[in-house]
mmCIF file of C-alpha atoms and ligand atoms in Angstrom:
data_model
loop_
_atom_site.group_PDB
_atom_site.id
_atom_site.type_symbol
_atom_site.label_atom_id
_atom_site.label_comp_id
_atom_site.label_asym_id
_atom_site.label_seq_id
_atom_site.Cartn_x
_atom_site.Cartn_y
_atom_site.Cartn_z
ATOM 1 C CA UNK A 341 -18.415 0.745 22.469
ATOM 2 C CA UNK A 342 -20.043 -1.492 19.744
ATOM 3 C CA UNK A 343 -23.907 -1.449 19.289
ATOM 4 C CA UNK A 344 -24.000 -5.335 18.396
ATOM 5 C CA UNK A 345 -21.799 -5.806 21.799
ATOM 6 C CA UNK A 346 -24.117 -3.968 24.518
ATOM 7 C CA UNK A 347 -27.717 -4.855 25.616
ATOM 8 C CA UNK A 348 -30.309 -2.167 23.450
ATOM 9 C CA UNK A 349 -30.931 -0.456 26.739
ATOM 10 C CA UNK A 350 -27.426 1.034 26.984
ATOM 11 C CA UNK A 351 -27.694 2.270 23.731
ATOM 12 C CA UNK A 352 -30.766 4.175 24.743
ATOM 13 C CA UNK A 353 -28.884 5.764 27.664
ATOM 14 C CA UNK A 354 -26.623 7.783 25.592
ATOM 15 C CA UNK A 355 -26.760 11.412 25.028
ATOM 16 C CA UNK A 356 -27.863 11.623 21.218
ATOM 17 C CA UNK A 357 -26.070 15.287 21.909
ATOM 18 C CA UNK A 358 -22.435 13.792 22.575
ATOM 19 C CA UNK A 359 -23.073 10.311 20.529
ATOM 20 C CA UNK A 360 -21.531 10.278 17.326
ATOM 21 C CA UNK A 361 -22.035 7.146 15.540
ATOM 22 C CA UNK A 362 -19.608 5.245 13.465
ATOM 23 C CA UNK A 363 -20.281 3.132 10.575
ATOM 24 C CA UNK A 364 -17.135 1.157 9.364
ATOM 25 C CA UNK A 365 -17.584 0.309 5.857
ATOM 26 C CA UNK A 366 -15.394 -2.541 4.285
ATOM 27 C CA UNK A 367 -15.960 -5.121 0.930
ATOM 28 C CA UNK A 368 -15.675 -8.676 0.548
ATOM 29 C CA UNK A 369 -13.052 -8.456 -2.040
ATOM 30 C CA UNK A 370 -9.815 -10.587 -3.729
ATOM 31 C CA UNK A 371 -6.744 -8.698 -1.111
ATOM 32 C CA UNK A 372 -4.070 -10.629 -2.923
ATOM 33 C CA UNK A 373 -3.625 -14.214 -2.076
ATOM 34 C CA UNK A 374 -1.611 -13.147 1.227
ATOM 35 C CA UNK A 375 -4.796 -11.245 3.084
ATOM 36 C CA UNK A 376 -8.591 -11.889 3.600
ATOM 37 C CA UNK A 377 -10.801 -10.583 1.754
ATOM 38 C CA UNK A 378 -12.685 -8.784 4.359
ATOM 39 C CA UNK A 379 -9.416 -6.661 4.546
ATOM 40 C CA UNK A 380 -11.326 -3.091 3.928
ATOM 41 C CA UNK A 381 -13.727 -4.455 7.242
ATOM 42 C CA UNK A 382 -10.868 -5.201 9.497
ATOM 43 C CA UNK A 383 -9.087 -1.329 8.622
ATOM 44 C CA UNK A 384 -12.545 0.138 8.818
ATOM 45 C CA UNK A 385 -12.809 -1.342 12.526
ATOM 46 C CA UNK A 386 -9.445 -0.342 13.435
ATOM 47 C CA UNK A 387 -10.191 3.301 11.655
ATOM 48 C CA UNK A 388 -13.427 3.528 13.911
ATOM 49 C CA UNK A 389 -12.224 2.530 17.140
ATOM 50 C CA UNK A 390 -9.166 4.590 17.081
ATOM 51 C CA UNK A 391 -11.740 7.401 16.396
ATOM 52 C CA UNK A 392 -13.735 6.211 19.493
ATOM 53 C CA UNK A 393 -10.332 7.215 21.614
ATOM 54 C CA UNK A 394 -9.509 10.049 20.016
ATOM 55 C CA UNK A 395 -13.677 11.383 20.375
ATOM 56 C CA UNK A 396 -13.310 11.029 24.221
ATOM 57 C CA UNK A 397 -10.835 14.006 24.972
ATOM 58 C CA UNK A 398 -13.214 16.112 23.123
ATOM 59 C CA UNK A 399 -16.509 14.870 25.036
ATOM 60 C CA UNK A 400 -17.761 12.602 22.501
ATOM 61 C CA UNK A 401 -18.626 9.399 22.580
ATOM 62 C CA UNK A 402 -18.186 6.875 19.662
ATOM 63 C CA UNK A 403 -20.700 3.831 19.337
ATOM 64 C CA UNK A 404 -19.785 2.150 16.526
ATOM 65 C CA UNK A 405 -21.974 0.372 14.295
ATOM 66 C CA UNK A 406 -22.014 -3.238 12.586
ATOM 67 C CA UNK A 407 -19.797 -2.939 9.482
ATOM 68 C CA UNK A 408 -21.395 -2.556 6.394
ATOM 69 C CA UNK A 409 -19.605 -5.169 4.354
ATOM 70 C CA UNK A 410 -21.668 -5.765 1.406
ATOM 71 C CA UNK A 411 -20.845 -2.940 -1.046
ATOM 72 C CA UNK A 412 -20.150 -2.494 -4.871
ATOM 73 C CA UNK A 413 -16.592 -4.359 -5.618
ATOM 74 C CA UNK A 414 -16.716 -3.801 -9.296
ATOM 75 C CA UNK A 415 -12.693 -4.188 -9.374
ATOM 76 C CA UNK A 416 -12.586 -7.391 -8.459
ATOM 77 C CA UNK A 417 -15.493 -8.919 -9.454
ATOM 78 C CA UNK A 418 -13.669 -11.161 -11.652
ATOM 79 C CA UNK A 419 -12.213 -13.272 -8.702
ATOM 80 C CA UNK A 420 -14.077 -15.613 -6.770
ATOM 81 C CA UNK A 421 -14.619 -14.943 -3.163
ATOM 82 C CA UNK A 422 -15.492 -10.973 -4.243
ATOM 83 C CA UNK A 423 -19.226 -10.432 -3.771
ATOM 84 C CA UNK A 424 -19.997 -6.994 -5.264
ATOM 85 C CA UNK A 425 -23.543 -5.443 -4.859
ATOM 86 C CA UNK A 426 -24.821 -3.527 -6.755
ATOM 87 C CA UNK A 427 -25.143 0.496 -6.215
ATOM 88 C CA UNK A 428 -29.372 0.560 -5.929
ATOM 89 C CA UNK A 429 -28.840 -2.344 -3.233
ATOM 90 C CA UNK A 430 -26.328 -0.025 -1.221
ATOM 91 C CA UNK A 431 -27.815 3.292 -1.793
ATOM 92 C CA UNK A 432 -30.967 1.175 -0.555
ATOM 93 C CA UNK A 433 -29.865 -0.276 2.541
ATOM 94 C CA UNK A 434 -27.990 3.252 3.189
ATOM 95 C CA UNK A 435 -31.311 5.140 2.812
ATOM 96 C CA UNK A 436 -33.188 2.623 5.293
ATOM 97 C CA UNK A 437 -30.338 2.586 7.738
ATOM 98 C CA UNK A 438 -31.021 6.626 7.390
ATOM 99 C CA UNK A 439 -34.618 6.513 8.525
ATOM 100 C CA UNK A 440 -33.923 4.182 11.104
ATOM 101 C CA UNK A 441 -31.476 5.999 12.845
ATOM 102 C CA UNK A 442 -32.916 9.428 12.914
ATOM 103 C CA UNK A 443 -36.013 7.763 14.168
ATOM 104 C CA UNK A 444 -34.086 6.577 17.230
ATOM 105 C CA UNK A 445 -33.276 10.479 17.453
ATOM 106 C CA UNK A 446 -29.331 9.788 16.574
ATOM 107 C CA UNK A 447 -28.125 12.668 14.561
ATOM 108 C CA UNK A 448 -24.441 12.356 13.751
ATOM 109 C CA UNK A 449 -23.049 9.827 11.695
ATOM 110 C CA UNK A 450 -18.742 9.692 10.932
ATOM 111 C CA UNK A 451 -17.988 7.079 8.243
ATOM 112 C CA UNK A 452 -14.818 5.168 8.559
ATOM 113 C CA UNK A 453 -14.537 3.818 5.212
ATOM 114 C CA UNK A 454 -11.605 2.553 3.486
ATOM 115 C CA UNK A 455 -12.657 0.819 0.193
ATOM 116 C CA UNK A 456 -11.945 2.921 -2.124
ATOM 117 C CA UNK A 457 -13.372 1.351 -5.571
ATOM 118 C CA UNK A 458 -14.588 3.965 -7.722
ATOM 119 C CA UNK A 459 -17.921 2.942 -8.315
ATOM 120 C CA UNK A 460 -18.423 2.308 -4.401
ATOM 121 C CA UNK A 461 -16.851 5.539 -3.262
ATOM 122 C CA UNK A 462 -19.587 7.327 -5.545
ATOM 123 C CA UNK A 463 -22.548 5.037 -4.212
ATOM 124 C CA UNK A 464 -21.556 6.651 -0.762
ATOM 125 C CA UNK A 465 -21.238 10.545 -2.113
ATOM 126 C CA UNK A 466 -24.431 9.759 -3.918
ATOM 127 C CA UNK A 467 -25.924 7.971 -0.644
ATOM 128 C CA UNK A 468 -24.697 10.843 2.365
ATOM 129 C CA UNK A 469 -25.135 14.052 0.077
ATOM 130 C CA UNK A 470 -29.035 14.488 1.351
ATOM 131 C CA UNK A 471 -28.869 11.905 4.288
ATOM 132 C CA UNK A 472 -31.267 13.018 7.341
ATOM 133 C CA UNK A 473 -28.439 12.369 10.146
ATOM 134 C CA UNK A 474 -24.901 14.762 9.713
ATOM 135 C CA UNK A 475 -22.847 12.993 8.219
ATOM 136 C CA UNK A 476 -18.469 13.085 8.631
ATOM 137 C CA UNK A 477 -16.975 11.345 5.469
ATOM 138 C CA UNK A 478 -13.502 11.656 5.083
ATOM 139 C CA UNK A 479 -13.132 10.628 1.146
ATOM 140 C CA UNK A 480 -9.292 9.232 1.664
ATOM 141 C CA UNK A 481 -8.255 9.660 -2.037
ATOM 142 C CA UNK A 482 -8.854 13.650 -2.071
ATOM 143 C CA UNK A 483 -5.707 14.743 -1.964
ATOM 144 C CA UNK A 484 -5.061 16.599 1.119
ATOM 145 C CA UNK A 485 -6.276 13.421 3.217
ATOM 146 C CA UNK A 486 -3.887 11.425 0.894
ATOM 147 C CA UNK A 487 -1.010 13.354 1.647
ATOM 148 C CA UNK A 488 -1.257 12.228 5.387
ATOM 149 C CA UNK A 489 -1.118 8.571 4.491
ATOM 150 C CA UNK A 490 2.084 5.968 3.500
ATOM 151 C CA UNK A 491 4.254 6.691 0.323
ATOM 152 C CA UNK A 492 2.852 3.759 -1.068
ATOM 153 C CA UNK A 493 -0.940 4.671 -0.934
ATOM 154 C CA UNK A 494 0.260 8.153 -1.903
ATOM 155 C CA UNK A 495 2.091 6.103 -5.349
ATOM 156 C CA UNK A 496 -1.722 4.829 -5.933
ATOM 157 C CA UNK A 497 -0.093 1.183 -5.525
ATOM 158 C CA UNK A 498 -2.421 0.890 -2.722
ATOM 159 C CA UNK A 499 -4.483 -2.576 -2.706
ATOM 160 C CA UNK A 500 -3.235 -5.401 -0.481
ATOM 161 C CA UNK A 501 0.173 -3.965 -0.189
ATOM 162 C CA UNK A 502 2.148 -2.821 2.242
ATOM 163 C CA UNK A 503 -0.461 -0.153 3.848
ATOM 164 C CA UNK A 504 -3.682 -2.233 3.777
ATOM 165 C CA UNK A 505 -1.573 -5.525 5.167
ATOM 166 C CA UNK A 506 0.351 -3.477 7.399
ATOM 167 C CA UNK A 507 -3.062 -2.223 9.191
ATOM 168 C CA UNK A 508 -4.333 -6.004 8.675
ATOM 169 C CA UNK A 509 -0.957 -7.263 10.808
ATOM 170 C CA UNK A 510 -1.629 -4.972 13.207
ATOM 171 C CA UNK A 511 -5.415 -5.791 13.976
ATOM 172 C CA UNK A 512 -5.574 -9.739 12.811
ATOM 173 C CA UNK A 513 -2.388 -11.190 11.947
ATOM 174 C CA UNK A 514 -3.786 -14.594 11.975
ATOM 175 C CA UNK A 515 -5.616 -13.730 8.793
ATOM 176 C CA UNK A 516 -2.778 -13.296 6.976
ATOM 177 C CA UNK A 517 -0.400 -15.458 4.940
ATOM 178 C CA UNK A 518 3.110 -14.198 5.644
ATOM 179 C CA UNK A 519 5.162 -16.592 3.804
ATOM 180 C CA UNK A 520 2.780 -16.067 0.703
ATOM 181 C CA UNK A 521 3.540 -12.605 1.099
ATOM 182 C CA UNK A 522 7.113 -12.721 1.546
ATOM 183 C CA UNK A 523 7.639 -14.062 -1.517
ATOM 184 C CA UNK A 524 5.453 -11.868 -4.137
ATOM 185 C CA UNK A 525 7.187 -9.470 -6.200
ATOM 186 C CA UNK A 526 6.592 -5.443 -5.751
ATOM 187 C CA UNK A 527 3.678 -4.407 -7.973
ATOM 188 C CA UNK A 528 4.395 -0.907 -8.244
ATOM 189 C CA UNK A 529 1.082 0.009 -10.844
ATOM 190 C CA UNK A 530 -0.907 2.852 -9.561
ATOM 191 C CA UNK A 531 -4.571 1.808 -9.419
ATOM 192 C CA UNK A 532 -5.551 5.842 -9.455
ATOM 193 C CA UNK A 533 -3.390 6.074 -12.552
ATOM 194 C CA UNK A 534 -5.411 3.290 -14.089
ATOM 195 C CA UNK A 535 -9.200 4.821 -12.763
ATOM 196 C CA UNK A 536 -8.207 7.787 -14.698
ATOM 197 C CA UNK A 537 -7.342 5.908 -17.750
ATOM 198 C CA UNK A 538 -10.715 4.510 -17.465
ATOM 199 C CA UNK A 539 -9.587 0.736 -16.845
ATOM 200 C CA UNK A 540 -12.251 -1.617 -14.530
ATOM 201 C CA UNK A 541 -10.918 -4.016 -12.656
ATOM 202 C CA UNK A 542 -7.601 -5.158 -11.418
ATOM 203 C CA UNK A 543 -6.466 -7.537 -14.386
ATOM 204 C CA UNK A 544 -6.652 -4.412 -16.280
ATOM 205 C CA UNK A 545 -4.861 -1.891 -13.981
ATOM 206 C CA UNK A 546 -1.697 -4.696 -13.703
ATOM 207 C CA UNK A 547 -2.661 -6.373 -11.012
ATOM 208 C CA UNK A 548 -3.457 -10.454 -11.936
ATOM 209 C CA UNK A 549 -3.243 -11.484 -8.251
ATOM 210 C CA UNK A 550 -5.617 -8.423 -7.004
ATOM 211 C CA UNK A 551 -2.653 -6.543 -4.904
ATOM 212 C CA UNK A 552 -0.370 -3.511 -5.823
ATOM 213 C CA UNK A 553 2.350 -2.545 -3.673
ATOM 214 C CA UNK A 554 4.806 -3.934 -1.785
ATOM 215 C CA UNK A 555 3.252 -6.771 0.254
ATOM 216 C CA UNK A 556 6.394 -8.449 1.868
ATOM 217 C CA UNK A 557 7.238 -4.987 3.534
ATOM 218 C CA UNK A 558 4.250 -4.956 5.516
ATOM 219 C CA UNK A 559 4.272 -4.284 9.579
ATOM 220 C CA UNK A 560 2.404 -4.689 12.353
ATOM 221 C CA UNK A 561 3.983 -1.214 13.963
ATOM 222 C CA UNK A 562 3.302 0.239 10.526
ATOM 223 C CA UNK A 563 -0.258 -0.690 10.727
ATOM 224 C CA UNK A 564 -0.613 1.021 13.813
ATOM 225 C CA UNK A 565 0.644 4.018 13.106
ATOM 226 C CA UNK A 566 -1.830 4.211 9.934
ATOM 227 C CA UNK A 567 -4.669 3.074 11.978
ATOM 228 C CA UNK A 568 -4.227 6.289 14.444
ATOM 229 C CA UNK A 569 -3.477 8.542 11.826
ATOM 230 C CA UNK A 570 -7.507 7.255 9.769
ATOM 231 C CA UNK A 571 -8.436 7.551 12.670
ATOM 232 C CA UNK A 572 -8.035 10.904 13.881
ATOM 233 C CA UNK A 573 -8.857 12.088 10.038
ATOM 234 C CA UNK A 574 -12.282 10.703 11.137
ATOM 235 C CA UNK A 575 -12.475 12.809 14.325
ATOM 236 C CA UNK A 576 -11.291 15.794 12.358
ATOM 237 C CA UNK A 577 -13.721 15.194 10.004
ATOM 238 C CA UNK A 578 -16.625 15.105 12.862
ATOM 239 C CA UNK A 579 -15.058 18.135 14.749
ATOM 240 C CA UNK A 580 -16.606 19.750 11.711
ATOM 241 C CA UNK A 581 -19.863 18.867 11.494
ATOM 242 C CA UNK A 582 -22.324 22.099 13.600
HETATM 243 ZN ZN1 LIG B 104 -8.564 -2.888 0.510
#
């Protein structure tokens, strides 16, 4: 279920006992020049609704929220067609989006996020860590979440490449460039390696074109397989929560 997709008054209906809500979080960022840039959005969607089945054998419901994709991109501000906000605008919006929900009497949120910038993934620690609704976060880049993904996010090569466009083929292939992809060469620099050398944004950390990875060996049966598997990370992640 999808709050923007239902009339307001079957959102009132629901148990706020049994409702867990779900806020995908993407970016409008540079994905290579083979995906969209609202690739993060599109992974976050398929992250949440896989969570939504996964909820319902344990008696939960998922309702899952508009995605949040106006964030801090600080990687790759340097292309066009990246709009990165700033943290204070975030942590803002974040903080309102709080008070609004408890108000409605909600009281647990799961985020499926999968933007994983540095300076956004700390915006969200800083924005959940006193937030008034419980709140399920997996962070995918600790490593015992890590371990459960693809080799290739597991190398740190892991922006636009084969995960993220395998999850993209599997949820909107029409968004992608195939024959553009097919023909870029492996970029096999780690973007953790680089955070933790303290480079800033992709021309920096080796990547010109904005991906790392392995684009051309990118599935659609991959993707799905990936999507479950952030998905039920999520639902562990909730099962959690009091
Ligand atoms: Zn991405």
């Amino acid at each position: 279920m999808h709050w923007r997709q239902v009339p307001y008054s079957e959102i009132e209906a629901l148990d706020r006992h049994t409702t867990v809500l779900i806020l995908p979080i993407g970016a409008i960022e540079a994905h290579g020049p083979h995906l969209p840039t609202g690739t993060d959005g599109v992974i976050s969607e398929g992250m949440a609704e896989a969570a939504v089945r996964q909820l319902r054998p344990h008696g939960l419901t998922g309702l899952v929220l508009p995605t949040l994709d106006f964030t801090v991109a600080q990687f790759a501000r340097n292309f066009v067609g990246t709009l990165s906000f700033s943290a204070a605008t975030v942590l803002a919006l974040l903080a309102d989006l709080g008070q609004i929900l408890t108000g409605q009497g909600w009281q647990k949120l799961a985020v499926a996020n999968s933007h994983l910038d540095p300076a956004h993934l700390a915006c969200l620690r800083q924005a959940f860590a006193n937030y008034p609704l419980q709140v399920a976060f997996p962070d995918l880049t600790r490593g015992r979440l890590a371990r459960q993904l693809t080799p290739e996010f597991q190398s740190g090569a892991c922006h636009a490449g084969q995960f993220e466009g395998s999850m993209v083929l599997a949820r909107q292939p029409q968004w992608t460039r195939p024959a553009v992809a097919a023909a870029l060469p492996d970029n096999p620099h780690s973007l953790v390696d680089a955070i933790r050398e303290g480079k800033s944004h992709f021309g920096e950390a080796g990547g010109p074109h904005a991906y790392f990875g392995s684009p051309r060996q990118a599935s659609a049966c991959e993707g799905e397989v990936s999507l479950e598997t952030l998905g039920r990370l999520l639902v562990e992640s909730v099962l959690q929560l009091a």
